[in-house]
Amino acid sequence: MTQHAMNNIPNHVAIIMDGNGRWANVRGLPRSMGHRKGVEAVREAVRTAAEAGIGYLTLFAFSSENWSRPESEVSDLMGLLKTFIRRDLDSLHRENVRIRVIGDRTNLRSDILPLLLEAEERTRDNTAITLVIAFNYGSRDEIARAMRSIAGDVAAGLLHPADVSPDLISARLDTAGIPDPDLIIRTSGEERLSNFLLWQAAYAELMFIPDFWPDFTRATFLAALAAYAGRERRFGGVPAATLAVGS
Ligand code: FPP
């Protein structure tokens, strides 16, 4: 399938990249090898998304709950993210990719935060695709931080309680300015959102793919996009065909 043959491309795809550990396990390899292969799948996914004309690709790189993993695995994941940014920032920038990071930035290690800020700063005017990296991200934490900021403004008299609307809440989330995801994909066969983009997922199509993340290829991605194109989204309304016939 070529990109020209595809229509109804989602503007925003978000992916829960699950199954790195199991990919390694079934091969008798250490989990770290699964994460390494996972980074290769990340590169391929970004390229495929840009070619397909997707506007925003969000990747769940590290959740606020991932800190509970063994220290060696946490530092391995941190190391991979650092290497990814150091090694790939130039080429991502050349390919006109804009990088945004969502998640809690307070108390991030001093060797990570500056890299994330540099990636955002250098690529801020790029226009091909926005790669949103969810790092130290948890949806409930994000919503709580947004609520704290709104409550602060209400207490200071800058906002009235009646001003609190869905749009205002969206504008206070880490994803401010980023359209809601149209399609959320989770790999590895697990069928949960796991505290990922809970508010933003209100009308997203959900897709659960059996492959482990390191096996998520360009072909898998294109097949998911083709399946998405065949779904009908109603946003709480009625099917367009019913309207045409019935009213
Ligand atoms: C889930 O597999 C994956 C993660 C917790 C991390 C995903 C991170 C990467 C692919 C690398 C770094 C990211 C970027 C953007 C460069 P799992 O370990 O939970 O697998 P399991 O459920 O099989 O144990």
mmCIF file of C-alpha atoms and ligand atoms in Angstrom:
data_model
loop_
_atom_site.group_PDB
_atom_site.id
_atom_site.type_symbol
_atom_site.label_atom_id
_atom_site.label_comp_id
_atom_site.label_asym_id
_atom_site.label_seq_id
_atom_site.Cartn_x
_atom_site.Cartn_y
_atom_site.Cartn_z
ATOM 1 C CA MET A 1 0.000 0.000 0.000
ATOM 2 C CA THR A 2 1.355 3.431 -0.807
ATOM 3 C CA GLN A 3 0.566 6.530 1.158
ATOM 4 C CA HIS A 4 -1.416 7.820 -1.821
ATOM 5 C CA ALA A 5 -3.766 4.846 -1.607
ATOM 6 C CA MET A 6 -4.673 5.672 1.987
ATOM 7 C CA ASN A 7 -7.415 7.996 2.986
ATOM 8 C CA ASN A 8 -8.921 8.895 6.334
ATOM 9 C CA ILE A 9 -5.528 9.147 8.001
ATOM 10 C CA PRO A 10 -5.834 9.912 11.737
ATOM 11 C CA ASN A 11 -4.366 13.298 12.652
ATOM 12 C CA HIS A 12 -3.112 12.031 16.009
ATOM 13 C CA VAL A 13 -2.012 8.485 16.811
ATOM 14 C CA ALA A 14 -0.895 7.577 20.331
ATOM 15 C CA ILE A 15 0.882 4.320 21.095
ATOM 16 C CA ILE A 16 1.380 2.310 24.273
ATOM 17 C CA MET A 17 4.554 0.460 23.356
ATOM 18 C CA ASP A 18 4.099 -2.702 25.362
ATOM 19 C CA GLY A 19 5.845 -6.069 25.327
ATOM 20 C CA ASN A 20 9.573 -5.274 25.171
ATOM 21 C CA GLY A 21 10.240 -7.494 28.176
ATOM 22 C CA ARG A 22 8.232 -10.426 26.823
ATOM 23 C CA TRP A 23 9.846 -10.068 23.389
ATOM 24 C CA ALA A 24 13.208 -10.564 25.081
ATOM 25 C CA ASN A 25 11.922 -13.291 27.399
ATOM 26 C CA VAL A 26 10.705 -15.603 24.665
ATOM 27 C CA ARG A 27 14.142 -15.334 23.082
ATOM 28 C CA GLY A 28 15.981 -16.018 26.322
ATOM 29 C CA LEU A 29 17.454 -12.514 26.231
ATOM 30 C CA PRO A 30 17.713 -9.926 29.025
ATOM 31 C CA ARG A 31 14.823 -7.426 29.161
ATOM 32 C CA SER A 32 17.261 -4.649 28.268
ATOM 33 C CA MET A 33 17.617 -6.195 24.796
ATOM 34 C CA GLY A 34 13.870 -5.869 24.338
ATOM 35 C CA HIS A 35 14.039 -2.177 25.144
ATOM 36 C CA ARG A 36 16.962 -1.771 22.722
ATOM 37 C CA LYS A 37 14.965 -3.368 19.919
ATOM 38 C CA GLY A 38 12.057 -1.201 21.050
ATOM 39 C CA VAL A 39 14.026 1.931 20.193
ATOM 40 C CA GLU A 40 14.515 0.637 16.638
ATOM 41 C CA ALA A 41 10.760 0.155 16.393
ATOM 42 C CA VAL A 42 10.343 3.756 17.612
ATOM 43 C CA ARG A 43 12.517 5.027 14.746
ATOM 44 C CA GLU A 44 10.527 3.048 12.193
ATOM 45 C CA ALA A 45 7.205 4.180 13.663
ATOM 46 C CA VAL A 46 8.173 7.882 13.507
ATOM 47 C CA ARG A 47 9.263 7.511 9.890
ATOM 48 C CA THR A 48 6.116 5.620 8.918
ATOM 49 C CA ALA A 49 3.857 8.124 10.677
ATOM 50 C CA ALA A 50 5.496 11.083 8.928
ATOM 51 C CA GLU A 51 5.246 9.394 5.526
ATOM 52 C CA ALA A 52 1.605 8.490 6.080
ATOM 53 C CA GLY A 53 0.744 12.124 6.798
ATOM 54 C CA ILE A 54 -0.056 11.716 10.503
ATOM 55 C CA GLY A 55 0.174 15.097 12.241
ATOM 56 C CA TYR A 56 0.937 13.953 15.795
ATOM 57 C CA LEU A 57 2.471 10.742 17.090
ATOM 58 C CA THR A 58 2.503 10.270 20.859
ATOM 59 C CA LEU A 59 4.651 7.506 22.352
ATOM 60 C CA PHE A 60 4.389 6.303 25.949
ATOM 61 C CA ALA A 61 8.101 6.069 26.766
ATOM 62 C CA PHE A 62 8.086 6.010 30.567
ATOM 63 C CA SER A 63 5.161 6.129 32.954
ATOM 64 C CA SER A 64 5.124 7.626 36.434
ATOM 65 C CA GLU A 65 4.545 4.023 37.599
ATOM 66 C CA ASN A 66 7.651 2.688 35.826
ATOM 67 C CA TRP A 67 9.838 3.997 38.685
ATOM 68 C CA SER A 68 8.809 0.882 40.615
ATOM 69 C CA ARG A 69 10.820 -1.355 38.251
ATOM 70 C CA PRO A 70 14.225 -2.623 39.369
ATOM 71 C CA GLU A 71 16.758 0.201 39.493
ATOM 72 C CA SER A 72 18.870 -1.361 36.734
ATOM 73 C CA GLU A 73 15.896 -1.412 34.341
ATOM 74 C CA VAL A 74 14.938 2.170 35.196
ATOM 75 C CA SER A 75 18.448 3.391 34.483
ATOM 76 C CA ASP A 76 18.530 1.323 31.306
ATOM 77 C CA LEU A 77 15.345 3.005 30.048
ATOM 78 C CA MET A 78 16.698 6.444 31.012
ATOM 79 C CA GLY A 79 19.913 5.653 29.186
ATOM 80 C CA LEU A 80 18.025 4.609 26.058
ATOM 81 C CA LEU A 81 15.968 7.782 26.029
ATOM 82 C CA LYS A 82 19.098 9.896 26.496
ATOM 83 C CA THR A 83 20.906 8.051 23.705
ATOM 84 C CA PHE A 84 17.861 8.347 21.452
ATOM 85 C CA ILE A 85 17.751 12.118 21.887
ATOM 86 C CA ARG A 86 21.511 12.580 21.625
ATOM 87 C CA ARG A 87 21.851 10.329 18.606
ATOM 88 C CA ASP A 88 18.633 11.021 16.736
ATOM 89 C CA LEU A 89 17.972 14.690 17.437
ATOM 90 C CA ASP A 90 19.977 15.863 14.416
ATOM 91 C CA SER A 91 18.225 13.525 12.003
ATOM 92 C CA LEU A 92 14.780 14.185 13.511
ATOM 93 C CA HIS A 93 15.432 17.909 13.136
ATOM 94 C CA ARG A 94 16.595 17.410 9.529
ATOM 95 C CA GLU A 95 13.401 15.468 8.856
ATOM 96 C CA ASN A 96 11.423 18.474 10.123
ATOM 97 C CA VAL A 97 10.066 16.607 13.197
ATOM 98 C CA ARG A 98 8.854 18.767 16.078
ATOM 99 C CA ILE A 99 9.344 17.233 19.520
ATOM 100 C CA ARG A 100 7.063 17.826 22.514
ATOM 101 C CA VAL A 101 7.450 16.165 25.888
ATOM 102 C CA ILE A 102 4.502 15.515 28.211
ATOM 103 C CA GLY A 103 4.695 14.335 31.804
ATOM 104 C CA ASP A 104 5.818 15.688 35.143
ATOM 105 C CA ARG A 105 9.077 17.622 34.782
ATOM 106 C CA THR A 106 9.629 18.340 38.456
ATOM 107 C CA ASN A 107 12.385 16.286 40.095
ATOM 108 C CA LEU A 108 13.636 14.880 36.794
ATOM 109 C CA ARG A 109 17.285 13.907 36.855
ATOM 110 C CA SER A 110 19.571 16.765 35.876
ATOM 111 C CA ASP A 111 21.034 14.732 33.015
ATOM 112 C CA ILE A 112 17.602 14.200 31.421
ATOM 113 C CA LEU A 113 15.666 17.459 31.726
ATOM 114 C CA PRO A 114 18.119 19.658 29.774
ATOM 115 C CA LEU A 115 18.142 17.121 26.929
ATOM 116 C CA LEU A 116 14.355 17.106 26.731
ATOM 117 C CA LEU A 117 14.251 20.914 26.817
ATOM 118 C CA GLU A 118 16.905 21.131 24.103
ATOM 119 C CA ALA A 119 14.969 18.707 21.896
ATOM 120 C CA GLU A 120 11.804 20.789 22.261
ATOM 121 C CA GLU A 121 13.594 24.090 21.785
ATOM 122 C CA ARG A 122 15.587 23.100 18.686
ATOM 123 C CA THR A 123 12.629 21.549 16.894
ATOM 124 C CA ARG A 124 9.874 23.934 17.940
ATOM 125 C CA ASP A 125 9.331 25.422 14.465
ATOM 126 C CA ASN A 126 9.378 22.118 12.569
ATOM 127 C CA THR A 127 6.252 21.202 10.662
ATOM 128 C CA ALA A 128 6.408 17.664 9.202
ATOM 129 C CA ILE A 129 5.025 15.850 12.265
ATOM 130 C CA THR A 130 4.926 16.414 16.024
ATOM 131 C CA LEU A 131 6.472 13.582 18.028
ATOM 132 C CA VAL A 132 5.052 13.739 21.530
ATOM 133 C CA ILE A 133 7.168 11.804 24.021
ATOM 134 C CA ALA A 134 5.270 10.864 27.179
ATOM 135 C CA PHE A 135 7.971 10.686 29.807
ATOM 136 C CA ASN A 136 7.386 10.399 33.557
ATOM 137 C CA TYR A 137 3.793 10.592 32.437
ATOM 138 C CA GLY A 138 0.635 9.462 34.238
ATOM 139 C CA SER A 139 -2.773 10.706 33.195
ATOM 140 C CA ARG A 140 -4.211 11.117 36.690
ATOM 141 C CA ASP A 141 -1.110 13.000 37.784
ATOM 142 C CA GLU A 142 -1.432 15.262 34.721
ATOM 143 C CA ILE A 143 -5.103 15.938 35.532
ATOM 144 C CA ALA A 144 -4.285 16.622 39.199
ATOM 145 C CA ARG A 145 -1.570 19.128 38.190
ATOM 146 C CA ALA A 146 -4.044 20.851 35.844
ATOM 147 C CA MET A 147 -6.661 20.997 38.624
ATOM 148 C CA ARG A 148 -4.113 22.472 41.034
ATOM 149 C CA SER A 149 -3.276 25.193 38.520
ATOM 150 C CA ILE A 150 -6.975 26.011 37.955
ATOM 151 C CA ALA A 151 -7.724 25.943 41.701
ATOM 152 C CA GLY A 152 -4.814 28.332 42.244
ATOM 153 C CA ASP A 153 -6.251 30.760 39.701
ATOM 154 C CA VAL A 154 -9.721 30.519 41.263
ATOM 155 C CA ALA A 155 -8.274 31.156 44.742
ATOM 156 C CA ALA A 156 -6.375 34.170 43.386
ATOM 157 C CA GLY A 157 -9.554 35.549 41.822
ATOM 158 C CA LEU A 158 -8.179 35.155 38.263
ATOM 159 C CA LEU A 159 -10.874 32.630 37.353
ATOM 160 C CA HIS A 160 -14.457 32.104 38.446
ATOM 161 C CA PRO A 161 -15.646 28.512 39.099
ATOM 162 C CA ALA A 162 -18.118 28.994 36.224
ATOM 163 C CA ASP A 163 -15.140 29.452 33.861
ATOM 164 C CA VAL A 164 -14.067 25.848 34.379
ATOM 165 C CA SER A 165 -15.018 24.123 31.134
ATOM 166 C CA PRO A 166 -13.752 21.087 29.231
ATOM 167 C CA ASP A 167 -11.786 23.435 26.955
ATOM 168 C CA LEU A 168 -10.165 25.164 29.923
ATOM 169 C CA ILE A 169 -9.189 21.827 31.431
ATOM 170 C CA SER A 170 -7.740 20.652 28.089
ATOM 171 C CA ALA A 171 -5.738 23.869 27.904
ATOM 172 C CA ARG A 172 -4.158 23.213 31.323
ATOM 173 C CA LEU A 173 -3.064 19.653 30.544
ATOM 174 C CA ASP A 174 0.452 18.842 29.342
ATOM 175 C CA THR A 175 -1.118 18.250 25.925
ATOM 176 C CA ALA A 176 -2.356 21.861 25.628
ATOM 177 C CA GLY A 177 -2.509 22.772 21.955
ATOM 178 C CA ILE A 178 -2.254 19.143 20.821
ATOM 179 C CA PRO A 179 -5.472 17.749 19.338
ATOM 180 C CA ASP A 180 -6.996 14.717 21.085
ATOM 181 C CA PRO A 181 -5.797 11.357 19.769
ATOM 182 C CA ASP A 182 -7.961 9.833 17.034
ATOM 183 C CA LEU A 183 -6.407 6.403 17.435
ATOM 184 C CA ILE A 184 -4.733 4.768 20.421
ATOM 185 C CA ILE A 185 -2.780 1.600 19.732
ATOM 186 C CA ARG A 186 -1.499 -0.785 22.387
ATOM 187 C CA THR A 187 0.798 -3.623 21.432
ATOM 188 C CA SER A 188 1.384 -7.004 23.112
ATOM 189 C CA GLY A 189 -2.275 -8.010 23.392
ATOM 190 C CA GLU A 190 -3.009 -6.194 26.669
ATOM 191 C CA GLU A 191 -6.317 -4.352 26.506
ATOM 192 C CA ARG A 192 -5.997 -1.447 28.950
ATOM 193 C CA LEU A 193 -5.203 2.264 28.871
ATOM 194 C CA SER A 194 -2.962 2.065 31.962
ATOM 195 C CA ASN A 195 -3.297 5.711 32.966
ATOM 196 C CA PHE A 196 -2.465 6.998 29.463
ATOM 197 C CA LEU A 197 -4.261 10.072 28.051
ATOM 198 C CA LEU A 198 -7.495 9.312 29.952
ATOM 199 C CA TRP A 199 -9.054 12.738 29.395
ATOM 200 C CA GLN A 200 -7.817 13.033 25.821
ATOM 201 C CA ALA A 201 -9.012 9.517 24.875
ATOM 202 C CA ALA A 202 -12.709 10.447 25.177
ATOM 203 C CA TYR A 203 -13.474 9.735 21.500
ATOM 204 C CA ALA A 204 -10.365 7.858 20.418
ATOM 205 C CA GLU A 205 -10.603 4.613 18.514
ATOM 206 C CA LEU A 206 -8.788 1.921 20.468
ATOM 207 C CA MET A 207 -6.762 -0.783 18.770
ATOM 208 C CA PHE A 208 -5.087 -3.703 20.497
ATOM 209 C CA ILE A 209 -2.439 -5.483 18.490
ATOM 210 C CA PRO A 210 -1.012 -8.875 19.504
ATOM 211 C CA ASP A 211 2.593 -8.168 18.407
ATOM 212 C CA PHE A 212 5.177 -7.212 21.003
ATOM 213 C CA TRP A 213 6.448 -3.647 20.496
ATOM 214 C CA PRO A 214 9.852 -4.628 19.007
ATOM 215 C CA ASP A 215 7.922 -6.474 16.263
ATOM 216 C CA PHE A 216 5.806 -3.431 15.409
ATOM 217 C CA THR A 217 6.927 -2.784 11.844
ATOM 218 C CA ARG A 218 5.954 -0.350 9.138
ATOM 219 C CA ALA A 219 3.616 -3.039 7.746
ATOM 220 C CA THR A 220 1.909 -3.482 11.143
ATOM 221 C CA PHE A 221 1.446 0.273 11.432
ATOM 222 C CA LEU A 222 0.024 0.587 7.908
ATOM 223 C CA ALA A 223 -2.380 -2.300 8.587
ATOM 224 C CA ALA A 224 -3.586 -0.514 11.746
ATOM 225 C CA LEU A 225 -4.139 2.681 9.733
ATOM 226 C CA ALA A 226 -6.114 0.743 7.126
ATOM 227 C CA ALA A 227 -8.295 -0.780 9.876
ATOM 228 C CA TYR A 228 -8.832 2.689 11.375
ATOM 229 C CA ALA A 229 -9.921 4.025 7.973
ATOM 230 C CA GLY A 230 -12.697 1.430 7.950
ATOM 231 C CA ARG A 231 -14.151 2.433 11.314
ATOM 232 C CA GLU A 232 -17.026 4.837 11.662
ATOM 233 C CA ARG A 233 -16.661 7.529 14.292
ATOM 234 C CA ARG A 234 -19.809 9.159 15.628
ATOM 235 C CA PHE A 235 -18.678 11.382 18.505
ATOM 236 C CA GLY A 236 -21.940 10.676 20.319
ATOM 237 C CA GLY A 237 -24.078 11.407 17.271
ATOM 238 C CA VAL A 238 -25.875 9.054 14.899
ATOM 239 C CA PRO A 239 -24.490 7.428 11.746
ATOM 240 C CA ALA A 240 -24.386 9.846 8.796
ATOM 241 C CA ALA A 241 -26.377 7.366 6.665
ATOM 242 C CA THR A 242 -29.216 7.280 9.248
ATOM 243 C CA LEU A 243 -29.418 11.080 9.206
ATOM 244 C CA ALA A 244 -29.655 11.183 5.419
ATOM 245 C CA VAL A 245 -32.486 8.630 5.370
ATOM 246 C CA GLY A 246 -34.370 9.400 8.582
ATOM 247 C CA SER A 247 -34.725 13.156 9.042
HETATM 248 C C1 FPP B 1 6.885 -1.681 27.660
HETATM 249 O O1 FPP B 1 7.479 -2.938 27.628
HETATM 250 C C2 FPP B 1 7.785 -0.627 27.278
HETATM 251 C C3 FPP B 1 8.293 0.311 28.137
HETATM 252 C C4 FPP B 1 7.991 0.366 29.570
HETATM 253 C C5 FPP B 1 9.186 1.370 27.667
HETATM 254 C C6 FPP B 1 9.118 1.760 26.232
HETATM 255 C C7 FPP B 1 10.407 2.409 25.917
HETATM 256 C C8 FPP B 1 11.108 2.284 24.756
HETATM 257 C C9 FPP B 1 10.595 1.563 23.579
HETATM 258 C C10 FPP B 1 12.458 2.881 24.623
HETATM 259 C C11 FPP B 1 12.634 4.340 24.886
HETATM 260 C C12 FPP B 1 11.665 5.250 24.240
HETATM 261 C C13 FPP B 1 11.928 6.178 23.264
HETATM 262 C C14 FPP B 1 10.841 7.127 22.817
HETATM 263 C C15 FPP B 1 13.222 6.288 22.606
HETATM 264 P P1 FPP B 1 7.530 -3.768 28.982
HETATM 265 O O2 FPP B 1 8.916 -3.665 29.512
HETATM 266 O O3 FPP B 1 6.452 -3.344 29.903
HETATM 267 O O4 FPP B 1 7.273 -5.216 28.424
HETATM 268 P P2 FPP B 1 6.575 -6.419 29.190
HETATM 269 O O5 FPP B 1 5.167 -5.982 29.502
HETATM 270 O O6 FPP B 1 6.631 -7.505 28.160
HETATM 271 O O7 FPP B 1 7.399 -6.697 30.392
#
